[in-house]
PDB file of C-alpha atoms in Angstrom:
ATOM      1  CA  MET A   1      57.018 -11.487  41.593  1.00  0.00           C
ATOM      2  CA  THR A   2      55.731  -8.353  43.411  1.00  0.00           C
ATOM      3  CA  ARG A   3      57.964  -5.745  45.025  1.00  0.00           C
ATOM      4  CA  VAL A   4      58.244  -4.325  48.224  1.00  0.00           C
ATOM      5  CA  LEU A   5      56.922  -0.515  48.476  1.00  0.00           C
ATOM      6  CA  ASN A   6      58.280   2.180  50.850  1.00  0.00           C
ATOM      7  CA  SER A   7      55.625   4.054  52.248  1.00  0.00           C
ATOM      8  CA  GLY A   8      54.799   7.030  54.262  1.00  0.00           C
ATOM      9  CA  ARG A   9      52.095   6.337  56.698  1.00  0.00           C
ATOM     10  CA  VAL A  10      49.638   8.907  58.371  1.00  0.00           C
ATOM     11  CA  ALA A  11      47.497   6.772  61.164  1.00  0.00           C
ATOM     12  CA  PRO A  12      43.827   7.670  61.586  1.00  0.00           C
ATOM     13  CA  GLN A  13      43.069  10.459  64.186  1.00  0.00           C
ATOM     14  CA  SER A  14      40.643   8.135  65.679  1.00  0.00           C
ATOM     15  CA  GLY A  15      42.975   5.180  66.149  1.00  0.00           C
ATOM     16  CA  ASP A  16      40.628   3.187  64.386  1.00  0.00           C
ATOM     17  CA  ILE A  17      41.351   2.137  60.689  1.00  0.00           C
ATOM     18  CA  ARG A  18      38.027   2.065  58.689  1.00  0.00           C
ATOM     19  CA  SER A  19      39.162   2.987  55.390  1.00  0.00           C
ATOM     20  CA  ALA A  20      42.642   3.771  53.737  1.00  0.00           C
ATOM     21  CA  GLU A  21      43.744   6.418  51.148  1.00  0.00           C
ATOM     22  CA  ILE A  22      46.501   5.722  48.819  1.00  0.00           C
ATOM     23  CA  PHE A  23      48.213   8.175  47.263  1.00  0.00           C
ATOM     24  CA  LEU A  24      50.284   7.613  43.921  1.00  0.00           C
ATOM     25  CA  HIS A  25      52.946  10.177  42.930  1.00  0.00           C
ATOM     26  CA  GLY A  26      53.717  11.190  39.624  1.00  0.00           C
ATOM     27  CA  TYR A  27      56.729  10.426  37.075  1.00  0.00           C
ATOM     28  CA  GLY A  28      59.764  11.549  39.012  1.00  0.00           C
ATOM     29  CA  ALA A  29      58.355  12.217  42.474  1.00  0.00           C
ATOM     30  CA  ASN A  30      58.188  10.382  45.761  1.00  0.00           C
ATOM     31  CA  GLY A  31      55.195   9.687  48.071  1.00  0.00           C
ATOM     32  CA  ALA A  32      56.475  12.199  50.603  1.00  0.00           C
ATOM     33  CA  ASP A  33      55.556  14.616  47.843  1.00  0.00           C
ATOM     34  CA  LEU A  34      51.563  13.722  48.483  1.00  0.00           C
ATOM     35  CA  LEU A  35      51.850  12.790  52.192  1.00  0.00           C
ATOM     36  CA  GLY A  36      51.328  16.330  53.342  1.00  0.00           C
ATOM     37  CA  LEU A  37      47.474  16.064  51.890  1.00  0.00           C
ATOM     38  CA  ALA A  38      47.015  13.566  54.985  1.00  0.00           C
ATOM     39  CA  GLN A  39      46.793  16.359  57.168  1.00  0.00           C
ATOM     40  CA  PRO A  40      44.102  18.485  55.686  1.00  0.00           C
ATOM     41  CA  LEU A  41      42.163  15.445  54.785  1.00  0.00           C
ATOM     42  CA  ALA A  42      42.125  13.757  58.289  1.00  0.00           C
ATOM     43  CA  GLU A  43      39.928  16.148  59.955  1.00  0.00           C
ATOM     44  CA  HIS A  44      36.892  14.933  57.456  1.00  0.00           C
ATOM     45  CA  LEU A  45      38.407  11.393  57.347  1.00  0.00           C
ATOM     46  CA  PRO A  46      39.340  10.803  60.937  1.00  0.00           C
ATOM     47  CA  ASP A  47      38.854   6.962  60.349  1.00  0.00           C
ATOM     48  CA  THR A  48      41.183   6.731  57.447  1.00  0.00           C
ATOM     49  CA  LEU A  49      44.674   5.713  57.238  1.00  0.00           C
ATOM     50  CA  PHE A  50      46.795   7.589  55.060  1.00  0.00           C
ATOM     51  CA  LEU A  51      49.511   5.790  52.716  1.00  0.00           C
ATOM     52  CA  ALA A  52      52.122   7.229  50.369  1.00  0.00           C
ATOM     53  CA  PRO A  53      54.400   4.777  48.758  1.00  0.00           C
ATOM     54  CA  ASP A  54      57.249   5.218  46.676  1.00  0.00           C
ATOM     55  CA  ALA A  55      57.189   3.782  43.099  1.00  0.00           C
ATOM     56  CA  PRO A  56      59.392   0.826  43.000  1.00  0.00           C
ATOM     57  CA  GLU A  57      61.918   1.741  39.884  1.00  0.00           C
ATOM     58  CA  ALA A  58      64.372   4.618  39.970  1.00  0.00           C
ATOM     59  CA  CYS A  59      63.037   7.154  37.533  1.00  0.00           C
ATOM     60  CA  ALA A  60      65.056   7.043  34.360  1.00  0.00           C
ATOM     61  CA  GLY A  61      64.140  10.851  33.423  1.00  0.00           C
ATOM     62  CA  ALA A  62      64.500  12.439  37.130  1.00  0.00           C
ATOM     63  CA  PRO A  63      67.383  10.415  38.863  1.00  0.00           C
ATOM     64  CA  MET A  64      66.273  11.859  41.941  1.00  0.00           C
ATOM     65  CA  GLY A  65      62.862  10.310  41.987  1.00  0.00           C
ATOM     66  CA  PHE A  66      60.668   7.274  41.202  1.00  0.00           C
ATOM     67  CA  GLN A  67      58.251   5.821  38.472  1.00  0.00           C
ATOM     68  CA  TRP A  68      55.885   3.459  38.413  1.00  0.00           C
ATOM     69  CA  LEU A  69      56.424   2.603  34.722  1.00  0.00           C
ATOM     70  CA  PRO A  70      58.481   4.231  31.986  1.00  0.00           C
ATOM     71  CA  ILE A  71      56.987   6.964  29.871  1.00  0.00           C
ATOM     72  CA  PRO A  72      58.452   6.601  26.089  1.00  0.00           C
ATOM     73  CA  TRP A  73      58.151  10.048  25.097  1.00  0.00           C
ATOM     74  CA  ILE A  74      59.812  11.643  28.095  1.00  0.00           C
ATOM     75  CA  ASP A  75      62.789   8.669  28.735  1.00  0.00           C
ATOM     76  CA  GLY A  76      63.062   7.117  25.403  1.00  0.00           C
ATOM     77  CA  SER A  77      61.549   3.792  26.381  1.00  0.00           C
ATOM     78  CA  SER A  78      59.505   1.686  24.139  1.00  0.00           C
ATOM     79  CA  GLN A  79      55.639   1.104  24.305  1.00  0.00           C
ATOM     80  CA  GLU A  80      56.455  -2.405  25.299  1.00  0.00           C
ATOM     81  CA  GLU A  81      58.679  -1.346  28.201  1.00  0.00           C
ATOM     82  CA  ALA A  82      55.751   0.933  29.275  1.00  0.00           C
ATOM     83  CA  GLU A  83      53.085  -1.710  29.216  1.00  0.00           C
ATOM     84  CA  ALA A  84      55.146  -4.106  31.313  1.00  0.00           C
ATOM     85  CA  GLY A  85      55.922  -1.481  33.732  1.00  0.00           C
ATOM     86  CA  LEU A  86      52.346  -1.044  33.997  1.00  0.00           C
ATOM     87  CA  LEU A  87      51.434  -4.635  34.471  1.00  0.00           C
ATOM     88  CA  ARG A  88      54.710  -4.824  37.446  1.00  0.00           C
ATOM     89  CA  ALA A  89      53.283  -1.656  39.236  1.00  0.00           C
ATOM     90  CA  THR A  90      49.515  -3.019  39.154  1.00  0.00           C
ATOM     91  CA  GLU A  91      50.561  -6.055  40.704  1.00  0.00           C
ATOM     92  CA  ASP A  92      52.934  -4.344  43.212  1.00  0.00           C
ATOM     93  CA  LEU A  93      49.583  -2.210  44.458  1.00  0.00           C
ATOM     94  CA  ASN A  94      47.369  -5.037  44.566  1.00  0.00           C
ATOM     95  CA  ALA A  95      49.907  -7.100  46.579  1.00  0.00           C
TER      96      ALA A  95
END
């Protein structure tokens, strides 16, 4: 079962969507941290929609942020939990 991803977005300068750029933040961050990259890129990619989703899980190692998957050496999770998280995040992004 896929999870809904909350995402910031910057529409294409041209008004026509011909491509999309999806920024994926790191462990403990959120999409808003990267969405500012859309402005300098938009002039070079005028037909591009920019998306910056928040990862679907609260971050165990940084309570104000999000995680795509747990990271064992940071948050004490198991390798199995990290692998399962990776598979869930892949499904979410592919959806």
